[in-house]
Amino acid sequence: MSEIVVVRHGSGPEVLLVHGGAGPRTTWGPLAPLADRWTLAHVHRRGYPPSPPPRERQDFEVDALDLAPLLVGRPHVVAHSYGVLGTLTAAGAAAGSVRSLTLIEPPLNYLVPDDPEVARLERIGDAVLTHGMDADPIELREFLGLVGASIGDGPLPEGVVAAVRRARGTRPTSEARPRLDAIRDAGVPVLVASGDHAAAHERICDALAGALGGERTVHPGAGHFVAAAPGFAERLETFLRESVTRRASSSR
């Protein structure tokens, strides 16, 4: 398989940025000022040019294989939405290979069993990933709203339609079971972030932070695209700096 493309900007310790269903520019653009002090390494997942298309479908297991060689230098990793699944799969297989993990609103619905809102998020999310534009129109719009798409009341914008079509056939999020125990046991510093726009996302993030022994932060104002929310970039940088200090102290 051809290698994926990683575009780097800035100087300083590397921060590997792994996007989800939206591309790197949409997801991580607001973090650009951090390049004055950090090397921002923008991963382009398969299907997002200039990386090659997937051979069959978007798949978090394939993402994990793509990410594995990028972890050799022990970067900090910041991942969003579907991109968290591949990130955690890769990190769980080699937990000592990441300096820290920042995880933003991942679709790890299994962490909150018997919750009707989380169950609905999983059901409609998997339906949209399976059927694309052929999914139930009401559920499609509901899901798009939950994942931050700007859709309004009229016809879906061309860019949104293109994204839904690109995602069709994606491996369902309900199949992901990353090795969270391995990451926690390795003592990896973890920050779990959400945007306070949907109860299901908040509950999943609470559960993930608990499972990983991580810190929790909430930044309203940008919906699912938490990186654009007021105060997030500052909180992230504080966490990255504290992670460097913490790991250095623990290794003495």
JSON list of C-alpha atoms in Angstrom, two decimals:
[
{"chain": "A", "resi": 1, "resn": "MET", "atom": "CA", "xyz": [0.00, 0.00, 0.00]},
{"chain": "A", "resi": 2, "resn": "SER", "atom": "CA", "xyz": [1.21, 3.51, -0.79]},
{"chain": "A", "resi": 3, "resn": "GLU", "atom": "CA", "xyz": [2.15, 5.61, 2.19]},
{"chain": "A", "resi": 4, "resn": "ILE", "atom": "CA", "xyz": [-0.06, 8.40, 3.45]},
{"chain": "A", "resi": 5, "resn": "VAL", "atom": "CA", "xyz": [1.12, 12.01, 3.30]},
{"chain": "A", "resi": 6, "resn": "VAL", "atom": "CA", "xyz": [2.07, 14.04, 6.36]},
{"chain": "A", "resi": 7, "resn": "VAL", "atom": "CA", "xyz": [2.58, 17.80, 5.94]},
{"chain": "A", "resi": 8, "resn": "ARG", "atom": "CA", "xyz": [4.71, 19.47, 8.63]},
{"chain": "A", "resi": 9, "resn": "HIS", "atom": "CA", "xyz": [4.81, 23.12, 9.67]},
{"chain": "A", "resi": 10, "resn": "GLY", "atom": "CA", "xyz": [6.62, 24.92, 12.45]},
{"chain": "A", "resi": 11, "resn": "SER", "atom": "CA", "xyz": [9.47, 24.00, 14.77]},
{"chain": "A", "resi": 12, "resn": "GLY", "atom": "CA", "xyz": [9.83, 22.32, 18.12]},
{"chain": "A", "resi": 13, "resn": "PRO", "atom": "CA", "xyz": [8.51, 18.99, 19.46]},
{"chain": "A", "resi": 14, "resn": "GLU", "atom": "CA", "xyz": [6.27, 17.16, 17.02]},
{"chain": "A", "resi": 15, "resn": "VAL", "atom": "CA", "xyz": [2.50, 17.12, 17.44]},
{"chain": "A", "resi": 16, "resn": "LEU", "atom": "CA", "xyz": [0.89, 14.58, 15.11]},
{"chain": "A", "resi": 17, "resn": "LEU", "atom": "CA", "xyz": [-2.61, 15.76, 14.11]},
{"chain": "A", "resi": 18, "resn": "VAL", "atom": "CA", "xyz": [-5.03, 13.01, 12.99]},
{"chain": "A", "resi": 19, "resn": "HIS", "atom": "CA", "xyz": [-8.30, 14.26, 11.48]},
{"chain": "A", "resi": 20, "resn": "GLY", "atom": "CA", "xyz": [-11.60, 12.41, 11.27]},
{"chain": "A", "resi": 21, "resn": "GLY", "atom": "CA", "xyz": [-14.30, 12.78, 8.63]},
{"chain": "A", "resi": 22, "resn": "ALA", "atom": "CA", "xyz": [-13.39, 16.37, 7.79]},
{"chain": "A", "resi": 23, "resn": "GLY", "atom": "CA", "xyz": [-10.00, 17.16, 6.28]},
{"chain": "A", "resi": 24, "resn": "PRO", "atom": "CA", "xyz": [-6.92, 18.50, 8.07]},
{"chain": "A", "resi": 25, "resn": "ARG", "atom": "CA", "xyz": [-7.47, 22.16, 7.17]},
{"chain": "A", "resi": 26, "resn": "THR", "atom": "CA", "xyz": [-11.05, 22.22, 8.45]},
{"chain": "A", "resi": 27, "resn": "THR", "atom": "CA", "xyz": [-10.18, 20.29, 11.59]},
{"chain": "A", "resi": 28, "resn": "TRP", "atom": "CA", "xyz": [-6.87, 21.82, 12.61]},
{"chain": "A", "resi": 29, "resn": "GLY", "atom": "CA", "xyz": [-6.70, 25.26, 11.00]},
{"chain": "A", "resi": 30, "resn": "PRO", "atom": "CA", "xyz": [-7.31, 27.10, 14.30]},
{"chain": "A", "resi": 31, "resn": "LEU", "atom": "CA", "xyz": [-4.21, 25.49, 15.83]},
{"chain": "A", "resi": 32, "resn": "ALA", "atom": "CA", "xyz": [-1.87, 27.13, 13.29]},
{"chain": "A", "resi": 33, "resn": "PRO", "atom": "CA", "xyz": [-0.44, 29.66, 15.81]},
{"chain": "A", "resi": 34, "resn": "LEU", "atom": "CA", "xyz": [1.07, 26.75, 17.77]},
{"chain": "A", "resi": 35, "resn": "ALA", "atom": "CA", "xyz": [3.54, 26.24, 14.91]},
{"chain": "A", "resi": 36, "resn": "ASP", "atom": "CA", "xyz": [5.65, 29.02, 16.46]},
{"chain": "A", "resi": 37, "resn": "ARG", "atom": "CA", "xyz": [6.61, 26.58, 19.21]},
{"chain": "A", "resi": 38, "resn": "TRP", "atom": "CA", "xyz": [5.66, 23.09, 17.97]},
{"chain": "A", "resi": 39, "resn": "THR", "atom": "CA", "xyz": [6.05, 21.11, 14.76]},
{"chain": "A", "resi": 40, "resn": "LEU", "atom": "CA", "xyz": [2.49, 20.49, 13.59]},
{"chain": "A", "resi": 41, "resn": "ALA", "atom": "CA", "xyz": [2.42, 17.27, 11.54]},
{"chain": "A", "resi": 42, "resn": "HIS", "atom": "CA", "xyz": [-0.84, 17.14, 9.59]},
{"chain": "A", "resi": 43, "resn": "VAL", "atom": "CA", "xyz": [-1.78, 13.56, 8.73]},
{"chain": "A", "resi": 44, "resn": "HIS", "atom": "CA", "xyz": [-3.88, 13.14, 5.58]},
{"chain": "A", "resi": 45, "resn": "ARG", "atom": "CA", "xyz": [-5.83, 9.93, 6.05]},
{"chain": "A", "resi": 46, "resn": "ARG", "atom": "CA", "xyz": [-6.48, 7.72, 3.02]},
{"chain": "A", "resi": 47, "resn": "GLY", "atom": "CA", "xyz": [-9.04, 9.30, 0.72]},
{"chain": "A", "resi": 48, "resn": "TYR", "atom": "CA", "xyz": [-7.91, 12.83, 1.61]},
{"chain": "A", "resi": 49, "resn": "PRO", "atom": "CA", "xyz": [-5.52, 14.20, -1.03]},
{"chain": "A", "resi": 50, "resn": "PRO", "atom": "CA", "xyz": [-2.61, 14.21, -1.42]},
{"chain": "A", "resi": 51, "resn": "SER", "atom": "CA", "xyz": [-2.78, 10.80, 0.31]},
{"chain": "A", "resi": 52, "resn": "PRO", "atom": "CA", "xyz": [-3.90, 7.87, -1.87]},
{"chain": "A", "resi": 53, "resn": "PRO", "atom": "CA", "xyz": [-7.49, 6.62, -1.81]},
{"chain": "A", "resi": 54, "resn": "PRO", "atom": "CA", "xyz": [-8.36, 3.61, 0.34]},
{"chain": "A", "resi": 55, "resn": "ARG", "atom": "CA", "xyz": [-8.25, 0.28, -1.47]},
{"chain": "A", "resi": 56, "resn": "GLU", "atom": "CA", "xyz": [-11.66, -0.73, -0.20]},
{"chain": "A", "resi": 57, "resn": "ARG", "atom": "CA", "xyz": [-13.07, 1.66, 2.42]},
{"chain": "A", "resi": 58, "resn": "GLN", "atom": "CA", "xyz": [-12.20, 3.99, 5.27]},
{"chain": "A", "resi": 59, "resn": "ASP", "atom": "CA", "xyz": [-11.05, 1.67, 8.05]},
{"chain": "A", "resi": 60, "resn": "PHE", "atom": "CA", "xyz": [-9.63, 2.52, 11.47]},
{"chain": "A", "resi": 61, "resn": "GLU", "atom": "CA", "xyz": [-7.48, -0.64, 11.39]},
{"chain": "A", "resi": 62, "resn": "VAL", "atom": "CA", "xyz": [-5.82, 0.57, 8.19]},
{"chain": "A", "resi": 63, "resn": "ASP", "atom": "CA", "xyz": [-5.42, 4.01, 9.77]},
{"chain": "A", "resi": 64, "resn": "ALA", "atom": "CA", "xyz": [-3.62, 2.33, 12.68]},
{"chain": "A", "resi": 65, "resn": "LEU", "atom": "CA", "xyz": [-1.19, 0.60, 10.30]},
{"chain": "A", "resi": 66, "resn": "ASP", "atom": "CA", "xyz": [-0.55, 3.94, 8.58]},
{"chain": "A", "resi": 67, "resn": "LEU", "atom": "CA", "xyz": [0.04, 5.70, 11.87]},
{"chain": "A", "resi": 68, "resn": "ALA", "atom": "CA", "xyz": [2.32, 3.08, 13.42]},
{"chain": "A", "resi": 69, "resn": "PRO", "atom": "CA", "xyz": [5.54, 4.16, 11.65]},
{"chain": "A", "resi": 70, "resn": "LEU", "atom": "CA", "xyz": [4.76, 7.80, 12.44]},
{"chain": "A", "resi": 71, "resn": "LEU", "atom": "CA", "xyz": [4.94, 7.02, 16.16]},
{"chain": "A", "resi": 72, "resn": "VAL", "atom": "CA", "xyz": [8.59, 5.93, 16.07]},
{"chain": "A", "resi": 73, "resn": "GLY", "atom": "CA", "xyz": [9.77, 9.38, 17.17]},
{"chain": "A", "resi": 74, "resn": "ARG", "atom": "CA", "xyz": [7.31, 9.39, 20.14]},
{"chain": "A", "resi": 75, "resn": "PRO", "atom": "CA", "xyz": [5.28, 12.43, 19.11]},
{"chain": "A", "resi": 76, "resn": "HIS", "atom": "CA", "xyz": [2.41, 14.00, 20.95]},
{"chain": "A", "resi": 77, "resn": "VAL", "atom": "CA", "xyz": [-0.76, 12.92, 19.14]},
{"chain": "A", "resi": 78, "resn": "VAL", "atom": "CA", "xyz": [-3.97, 14.91, 18.82]},
{"chain": "A", "resi": 79, "resn": "ALA", "atom": "CA", "xyz": [-6.88, 13.09, 17.16]},
{"chain": "A", "resi": 80, "resn": "HIS", "atom": "CA", "xyz": [-10.43, 14.02, 16.26]},
{"chain": "A", "resi": 81, "resn": "SER", "atom": "CA", "xyz": [-13.62, 11.97, 15.83]},
{"chain": "A", "resi": 82, "resn": "TYR", "atom": "CA", "xyz": [-13.11, 8.89, 13.57]},
{"chain": "A", "resi": 83, "resn": "GLY", "atom": "CA", "xyz": [-9.38, 9.60, 13.60]},
{"chain": "A", "resi": 84, "resn": "VAL", "atom": "CA", "xyz": [-9.30, 8.72, 17.31]},
{"chain": "A", "resi": 85, "resn": "LEU", "atom": "CA", "xyz": [-10.16, 5.11, 16.50]},
{"chain": "A", "resi": 86, "resn": "GLY", "atom": "CA", "xyz": [-7.04, 4.48, 14.42]},
{"chain": "A", "resi": 87, "resn": "THR", "atom": "CA", "xyz": [-4.95, 6.52, 16.84]},
{"chain": "A", "resi": 88, "resn": "LEU", "atom": "CA", "xyz": [-6.02, 4.48, 19.87]},
{"chain": "A", "resi": 89, "resn": "THR", "atom": "CA", "xyz": [-5.65, 1.22, 17.95]},
{"chain": "A", "resi": 90, "resn": "ALA", "atom": "CA", "xyz": [-2.06, 2.13, 17.03]},
{"chain": "A", "resi": 91, "resn": "ALA", "atom": "CA", "xyz": [-1.24, 3.46, 20.48]},
{"chain": "A", "resi": 92, "resn": "GLY", "atom": "CA", "xyz": [-2.76, 0.41, 22.19]},
{"chain": "A", "resi": 93, "resn": "ALA", "atom": "CA", "xyz": [-0.46, -1.84, 20.18]},
{"chain": "A", "resi": 94, "resn": "ALA", "atom": "CA", "xyz": [2.63, 0.19, 21.14]},
{"chain": "A", "resi": 95, "resn": "ALA", "atom": "CA", "xyz": [1.66, 2.36, 24.10]},
{"chain": "A", "resi": 96, "resn": "GLY", "atom": "CA", "xyz": [5.22, 3.53, 24.79]},
{"chain": "A", "resi": 97, "resn": "SER", "atom": "CA", "xyz": [5.41, 5.10, 21.34]},
{"chain": "A", "resi": 98, "resn": "VAL", "atom": "CA", "xyz": [3.37, 8.21, 22.12]},
{"chain": "A", "resi": 99, "resn": "ARG", "atom": "CA", "xyz": [4.43, 11.10, 24.33]},
{"chain": "A", "resi": 100, "resn": "SER", "atom": "CA", "xyz": [0.83, 12.13, 25.02]},
{"chain": "A", "resi": 101, "resn": "LEU", "atom": "CA", "xyz": [-2.67, 11.71, 23.61]},
{"chain": "A", "resi": 102, "resn": "THR", "atom": "CA", "xyz": [-5.31, 14.39, 23.12]},
{"chain": "A", "resi": 103, "resn": "LEU", "atom": "CA", "xyz": [-8.61, 12.82, 22.04]},
{"chain": "A", "resi": 104, "resn": "ILE", "atom": "CA", "xyz": [-11.52, 14.90, 20.77]},
{"chain": "A", "resi": 105, "resn": "GLU", "atom": "CA", "xyz": [-15.10, 13.57, 20.67]},
{"chain": "A", "resi": 106, "resn": "PRO", "atom": "CA", "xyz": [-14.42, 10.00, 19.50]},
{"chain": "A", "resi": 107, "resn": "PRO", "atom": "CA", "xyz": [-17.27, 7.65, 18.48]},
{"chain": "A", "resi": 108, "resn": "LEU", "atom": "CA", "xyz": [-16.47, 5.08, 21.17]},
{"chain": "A", "resi": 109, "resn": "ASN", "atom": "CA", "xyz": [-20.10, 4.51, 21.98]},
{"chain": "A", "resi": 110, "resn": "TYR", "atom": "CA", "xyz": [-19.57, 1.10, 23.62]},
{"chain": "A", "resi": 111, "resn": "LEU", "atom": "CA", "xyz": [-18.03, 2.86, 26.63]},
{"chain": "A", "resi": 112, "resn": "VAL", "atom": "CA", "xyz": [-21.50, 4.05, 27.67]},
{"chain": "A", "resi": 113, "resn": "PRO", "atom": "CA", "xyz": [-23.79, 1.01, 27.48]},
{"chain": "A", "resi": 114, "resn": "ASP", "atom": "CA", "xyz": [-27.54, 1.23, 28.03]},
{"chain": "A", "resi": 115, "resn": "ASP", "atom": "CA", "xyz": [-27.65, 4.98, 27.36]},
{"chain": "A", "resi": 116, "resn": "PRO", "atom": "CA", "xyz": [-30.41, 5.77, 24.83]},
{"chain": "A", "resi": 117, "resn": "GLU", "atom": "CA", "xyz": [-28.79, 8.93, 23.44]},
{"chain": "A", "resi": 118, "resn": "VAL", "atom": "CA", "xyz": [-25.44, 7.23, 22.94]},
{"chain": "A", "resi": 119, "resn": "ALA", "atom": "CA", "xyz": [-27.15, 4.21, 21.39]},
{"chain": "A", "resi": 120, "resn": "ARG", "atom": "CA", "xyz": [-28.98, 6.47, 18.95]},
{"chain": "A", "resi": 121, "resn": "LEU", "atom": "CA", "xyz": [-25.76, 8.27, 18.02]},
{"chain": "A", "resi": 122, "resn": "GLU", "atom": "CA", "xyz": [-24.16, 4.91, 17.26]},
{"chain": "A", "resi": 123, "resn": "ARG", "atom": "CA", "xyz": [-27.14, 3.64, 15.27]},
{"chain": "A", "resi": 124, "resn": "ILE", "atom": "CA", "xyz": [-27.58, 6.67, 13.04]},
{"chain": "A", "resi": 125, "resn": "GLY", "atom": "CA", "xyz": [-23.83, 7.11, 12.68]},
{"chain": "A", "resi": 126, "resn": "ASP", "atom": "CA", "xyz": [-23.32, 3.56, 11.46]},
{"chain": "A", "resi": 127, "resn": "ALA", "atom": "CA", "xyz": [-26.36, 3.92, 9.16]},
{"chain": "A", "resi": 128, "resn": "VAL", "atom": "CA", "xyz": [-24.89, 7.02, 7.51]},
{"chain": "A", "resi": 129, "resn": "LEU", "atom": "CA", "xyz": [-21.46, 5.43, 7.16]},
{"chain": "A", "resi": 130, "resn": "THR", "atom": "CA", "xyz": [-23.08, 2.35, 5.59]},
{"chain": "A", "resi": 131, "resn": "HIS", "atom": "CA", "xyz": [-25.63, 3.96, 3.29]},
{"chain": "A", "resi": 132, "resn": "GLY", "atom": "CA", "xyz": [-24.33, 7.49, 2.72]},
{"chain": "A", "resi": 133, "resn": "MET", "atom": "CA", "xyz": [-26.82, 9.73, 0.94]},
{"chain": "A", "resi": 134, "resn": "ASP", "atom": "CA", "xyz": [-29.30, 6.82, 0.84]},
{"chain": "A", "resi": 135, "resn": "ALA", "atom": "CA", "xyz": [-29.65, 6.91, 4.63]},
{"chain": "A", "resi": 136, "resn": "ASP", "atom": "CA", "xyz": [-32.93, 8.12, 6.13]},
{"chain": "A", "resi": 137, "resn": "PRO", "atom": "CA", "xyz": [-32.99, 11.88, 5.34]},
{"chain": "A", "resi": 138, "resn": "ILE", "atom": "CA", "xyz": [-34.06, 12.92, 8.84]},
{"chain": "A", "resi": 139, "resn": "GLU", "atom": "CA", "xyz": [-31.41, 10.77, 10.51]},
{"chain": "A", "resi": 140, "resn": "LEU", "atom": "CA", "xyz": [-28.80, 11.93, 8.00]},
{"chain": "A", "resi": 141, "resn": "ARG", "atom": "CA", "xyz": [-29.43, 15.57, 8.92]},
{"chain": "A", "resi": 142, "resn": "GLU", "atom": "CA", "xyz": [-29.42, 14.75, 12.61]},
{"chain": "A", "resi": 143, "resn": "PHE", "atom": "CA", "xyz": [-26.09, 12.97, 12.32]},
{"chain": "A", "resi": 144, "resn": "LEU", "atom": "CA", "xyz": [-24.54, 15.72, 10.23]},
{"chain": "A", "resi": 145, "resn": "GLY", "atom": "CA", "xyz": [-25.55, 18.23, 12.88]},
{"chain": "A", "resi": 146, "resn": "LEU", "atom": "CA", "xyz": [-23.95, 16.11, 15.61]},
{"chain": "A", "resi": 147, "resn": "VAL", "atom": "CA", "xyz": [-20.65, 15.93, 13.72]},
{"chain": "A", "resi": 148, "resn": "GLY", "atom": "CA", "xyz": [-20.48, 19.64, 13.03]},
{"chain": "A", "resi": 149, "resn": "ALA", "atom": "CA", "xyz": [-21.55, 19.96, 9.39]},
{"chain": "A", "resi": 150, "resn": "SER", "atom": "CA", "xyz": [-23.04, 23.33, 8.37]},
{"chain": "A", "resi": 151, "resn": "ILE", "atom": "CA", "xyz": [-26.27, 22.26, 6.68]},
{"chain": "A", "resi": 152, "resn": "GLY", "atom": "CA", "xyz": [-29.00, 24.85, 7.36]},
{"chain": "A", "resi": 153, "resn": "ASP", "atom": "CA", "xyz": [-32.60, 24.09, 6.38]},
{"chain": "A", "resi": 154, "resn": "GLY", "atom": "CA", "xyz": [-32.24, 23.87, 2.60]},
{"chain": "A", "resi": 155, "resn": "PRO", "atom": "CA", "xyz": [-30.54, 21.34, 0.33]},
{"chain": "A", "resi": 156, "resn": "LEU", "atom": "CA", "xyz": [-27.28, 19.94, 1.66]},
{"chain": "A", "resi": 157, "resn": "PRO", "atom": "CA", "xyz": [-24.23, 21.94, 0.48]},
{"chain": "A", "resi": 158, "resn": "GLU", "atom": "CA", "xyz": [-22.09, 20.31, -2.22]},
{"chain": "A", "resi": 159, "resn": "GLY", "atom": "CA", "xyz": [-19.15, 19.94, 0.13]},
{"chain": "A", "resi": 160, "resn": "VAL", "atom": "CA", "xyz": [-21.25, 18.11, 2.70]},
{"chain": "A", "resi": 161, "resn": "VAL", "atom": "CA", "xyz": [-22.71, 15.81, 0.04]},
{"chain": "A", "resi": 162, "resn": "ALA", "atom": "CA", "xyz": [-19.19, 15.04, -1.19]},
{"chain": "A", "resi": 163, "resn": "ALA", "atom": "CA", "xyz": [-18.08, 14.21, 2.34]},
{"chain": "A", "resi": 164, "resn": "VAL", "atom": "CA", "xyz": [-21.05, 11.89, 2.90]},
{"chain": "A", "resi": 165, "resn": "ARG", "atom": "CA", "xyz": [-20.34, 10.09, -0.37]},
{"chain": "A", "resi": 166, "resn": "ARG", "atom": "CA", "xyz": [-16.66, 9.74, 0.50]},
{"chain": "A", "resi": 167, "resn": "ALA", "atom": "CA", "xyz": [-17.57, 8.24, 3.87]},
{"chain": "A", "resi": 168, "resn": "ARG", "atom": "CA", "xyz": [-20.04, 5.70, 2.47]},
{"chain": "A", "resi": 169, "resn": "GLY", "atom": "CA", "xyz": [-18.88, 2.18, 3.23]},
{"chain": "A", "resi": 170, "resn": "THR", "atom": "CA", "xyz": [-16.61, 3.28, 6.09]},
{"chain": "A", "resi": 171, "resn": "ARG", "atom": "CA", "xyz": [-15.97, 0.57, 8.64]},
{"chain": "A", "resi": 172, "resn": "PRO", "atom": "CA", "xyz": [-18.58, 1.06, 11.39]},
{"chain": "A", "resi": 173, "resn": "THR", "atom": "CA", "xyz": [-17.39, 2.73, 14.56]},
{"chain": "A", "resi": 174, "resn": "SER", "atom": "CA", "xyz": [-19.22, 0.09, 16.59]},
{"chain": "A", "resi": 175, "resn": "GLU", "atom": "CA", "xyz": [-16.53, -2.44, 15.62]},
{"chain": "A", "resi": 176, "resn": "ALA", "atom": "CA", "xyz": [-13.70, -0.53, 17.33]},
{"chain": "A", "resi": 177, "resn": "ARG", "atom": "CA", "xyz": [-12.30, -1.96, 20.56]},
{"chain": "A", "resi": 178, "resn": "PRO", "atom": "CA", "xyz": [-8.89, -0.34, 21.13]},
{"chain": "A", "resi": 179, "resn": "ARG", "atom": "CA", "xyz": [-6.59, -1.53, 23.93]},
{"chain": "A", "resi": 180, "resn": "LEU", "atom": "CA", "xyz": [-7.36, 1.21, 26.42]},
{"chain": "A", "resi": 181, "resn": "ASP", "atom": "CA", "xyz": [-5.92, -0.87, 29.26]},
{"chain": "A", "resi": 182, "resn": "ALA", "atom": "CA", "xyz": [-2.51, -0.96, 27.58]},
{"chain": "A", "resi": 183, "resn": "ILE", "atom": "CA", "xyz": [-2.46, 2.81, 27.17]},
{"chain": "A", "resi": 184, "resn": "ARG", "atom": "CA", "xyz": [-3.49, 3.40, 30.78]},
{"chain": "A", "resi": 185, "resn": "ASP", "atom": "CA", "xyz": [-0.99, 0.88, 32.12]},
{"chain": "A", "resi": 186, "resn": "ALA", "atom": "CA", "xyz": [1.79, 2.59, 30.18]},
{"chain": "A", "resi": 187, "resn": "GLY", "atom": "CA", "xyz": [1.07, 5.86, 31.99]},
{"chain": "A", "resi": 188, "resn": "VAL", "atom": "CA", "xyz": [0.51, 7.87, 28.81]},
{"chain": "A", "resi": 189, "resn": "PRO", "atom": "CA", "xyz": [-0.71, 11.39, 29.64]},
{"chain": "A", "resi": 190, "resn": "VAL", "atom": "CA", "xyz": [-4.20, 11.78, 28.16]},
{"chain": "A", "resi": 191, "resn": "LEU", "atom": "CA", "xyz": [-6.49, 14.77, 27.61]},
{"chain": "A", "resi": 192, "resn": "VAL", "atom": "CA", "xyz": [-10.06, 14.13, 26.47]},
{"chain": "A", "resi": 193, "resn": "ALA", "atom": "CA", "xyz": [-11.89, 17.12, 24.98]},
{"chain": "A", "resi": 194, "resn": "SER", "atom": "CA", "xyz": [-15.46, 17.86, 23.98]},
{"chain": "A", "resi": 195, "resn": "GLY", "atom": "CA", "xyz": [-17.55, 20.81, 22.83]},
{"chain": "A", "resi": 196, "resn": "ASP", "atom": "CA", "xyz": [-20.60, 20.66, 25.14]},
{"chain": "A", "resi": 197, "resn": "HIS", "atom": "CA", "xyz": [-23.03, 20.52, 22.19]},
{"chain": "A", "resi": 198, "resn": "ALA", "atom": "CA", "xyz": [-24.45, 16.97, 22.54]},
{"chain": "A", "resi": 199, "resn": "ALA", "atom": "CA", "xyz": [-25.06, 14.94, 25.69]},
{"chain": "A", "resi": 200, "resn": "ALA", "atom": "CA", "xyz": [-23.95, 11.69, 24.01]},
{"chain": "A", "resi": 201, "resn": "HIS", "atom": "CA", "xyz": [-20.52, 13.11, 23.16]},
{"chain": "A", "resi": 202, "resn": "GLU", "atom": "CA", "xyz": [-20.09, 14.40, 26.70]},
{"chain": "A", "resi": 203, "resn": "ARG", "atom": "CA", "xyz": [-20.89, 11.03, 28.25]},
{"chain": "A", "resi": 204, "resn": "ILE", "atom": "CA", "xyz": [-18.57, 9.17, 25.91]},
{"chain": "A", "resi": 205, "resn": "CYS", "atom": "CA", "xyz": [-15.73, 11.59, 26.66]},
{"chain": "A", "resi": 206, "resn": "ASP", "atom": "CA", "xyz": [-16.34, 11.30, 30.40]},
{"chain": "A", "resi": 207, "resn": "ALA", "atom": "CA", "xyz": [-16.16, 7.51, 30.14]},
{"chain": "A", "resi": 208, "resn": "LEU", "atom": "CA", "xyz": [-13.03, 7.58, 27.97]},
{"chain": "A", "resi": 209, "resn": "ALA", "atom": "CA", "xyz": [-11.20, 9.89, 30.37]},
{"chain": "A", "resi": 210, "resn": "GLY", "atom": "CA", "xyz": [-12.12, 7.53, 33.20]},
{"chain": "A", "resi": 211, "resn": "ALA", "atom": "CA", "xyz": [-10.97, 4.44, 31.31]},
{"chain": "A", "resi": 212, "resn": "LEU", "atom": "CA", "xyz": [-7.61, 6.02, 30.48]},
{"chain": "A", "resi": 213, "resn": "GLY", "atom": "CA", "xyz": [-7.07, 7.87, 33.75]},
{"chain": "A", "resi": 214, "resn": "GLY", "atom": "CA", "xyz": [-6.92, 11.05, 31.69]},
{"chain": "A", "resi": 215, "resn": "GLU", "atom": "CA", "xyz": [-7.73, 14.70, 32.14]},
{"chain": "A", "resi": 216, "resn": "ARG", "atom": "CA", "xyz": [-11.02, 16.12, 30.91]},
{"chain": "A", "resi": 217, "resn": "THR", "atom": "CA", "xyz": [-11.69, 19.49, 29.27]},
{"chain": "A", "resi": 218, "resn": "VAL", "atom": "CA", "xyz": [-14.84, 21.04, 27.74]},
{"chain": "A", "resi": 219, "resn": "HIS", "atom": "CA", "xyz": [-14.79, 23.93, 25.25]},
{"chain": "A", "resi": 220, "resn": "PRO", "atom": "CA", "xyz": [-18.15, 25.16, 23.93]},
{"chain": "A", "resi": 221, "resn": "GLY", "atom": "CA", "xyz": [-18.55, 27.40, 20.94]},
{"chain": "A", "resi": 222, "resn": "ALA", "atom": "CA", "xyz": [-17.51, 25.36, 17.90]},
{"chain": "A", "resi": 223, "resn": "GLY", "atom": "CA", "xyz": [-19.67, 22.22, 18.14]},
{"chain": "A", "resi": 224, "resn": "HIS", "atom": "CA", "xyz": [-17.89, 19.03, 17.13]},
{"chain": "A", "resi": 225, "resn": "PHE", "atom": "CA", "xyz": [-14.86, 20.96, 15.84]},
{"chain": "A", "resi": 226, "resn": "VAL", "atom": "CA", "xyz": [-13.52, 21.57, 19.32]},
{"chain": "A", "resi": 227, "resn": "ALA", "atom": "CA", "xyz": [-10.10, 22.71, 18.07]},
{"chain": "A", "resi": 228, "resn": "ALA", "atom": "CA", "xyz": [-11.78, 25.93, 16.91]},
{"chain": "A", "resi": 229, "resn": "ALA", "atom": "CA", "xyz": [-13.45, 26.62, 20.27]},
{"chain": "A", "resi": 230, "resn": "PRO", "atom": "CA", "xyz": [-12.33, 29.52, 22.47]},
{"chain": "A", "resi": 231, "resn": "GLY", "atom": "CA", "xyz": [-9.56, 28.50, 24.83]},
{"chain": "A", "resi": 232, "resn": "PHE", "atom": "CA", "xyz": [-8.86, 25.08, 23.36]},
{"chain": "A", "resi": 233, "resn": "ALA", "atom": "CA", "xyz": [-5.49, 25.89, 21.75]},
{"chain": "A", "resi": 234, "resn": "GLU", "atom": "CA", "xyz": [-4.26, 27.37, 25.04]},
{"chain": "A", "resi": 235, "resn": "ARG", "atom": "CA", "xyz": [-5.49, 24.37, 27.03]},
{"chain": "A", "resi": 236, "resn": "LEU", "atom": "CA", "xyz": [-3.85, 21.99, 24.57]},
{"chain": "A", "resi": 237, "resn": "GLU", "atom": "CA", "xyz": [-0.51, 23.76, 24.75]},
{"chain": "A", "resi": 238, "resn": "THR", "atom": "CA", "xyz": [-0.58, 23.75, 28.56]},
{"chain": "A", "resi": 239, "resn": "PHE", "atom": "CA", "xyz": [-1.28, 20.00, 28.49]},
{"chain": "A", "resi": 240, "resn": "LEU", "atom": "CA", "xyz": [1.55, 19.35, 26.01]},
{"chain": "A", "resi": 241, "resn": "ARG", "atom": "CA", "xyz": [4.05, 21.26, 28.13]},
{"chain": "A", "resi": 242, "resn": "GLU", "atom": "CA", "xyz": [2.92, 19.55, 31.33]},
{"chain": "A", "resi": 243, "resn": "SER", "atom": "CA", "xyz": [3.16, 16.16, 29.60]},
{"chain": "A", "resi": 244, "resn": "VAL", "atom": "CA", "xyz": [6.80, 16.77, 28.69]},
{"chain": "A", "resi": 245, "resn": "THR", "atom": "CA", "xyz": [7.60, 17.71, 32.28]},
{"chain": "A", "resi": 246, "resn": "ARG", "atom": "CA", "xyz": [5.63, 14.79, 33.73]},
{"chain": "A", "resi": 247, "resn": "ARG", "atom": "CA", "xyz": [7.25, 12.15, 31.53]},
{"chain": "A", "resi": 248, "resn": "ALA", "atom": "CA", "xyz": [10.72, 13.60, 32.16]},
{"chain": "A", "resi": 249, "resn": "SER", "atom": "CA", "xyz": [10.18, 13.44, 35.93]},
{"chain": "A", "resi": 250, "resn": "SER", "atom": "CA", "xyz": [8.85, 9.87, 35.83]},
{"chain": "A", "resi": 251, "resn": "SER", "atom": "CA", "xyz": [11.85, 8.64, 33.83]},
{"chain": "A", "resi": 252, "resn": "ARG", "atom": "CA", "xyz": [14.39, 9.83, 36.42]}
]
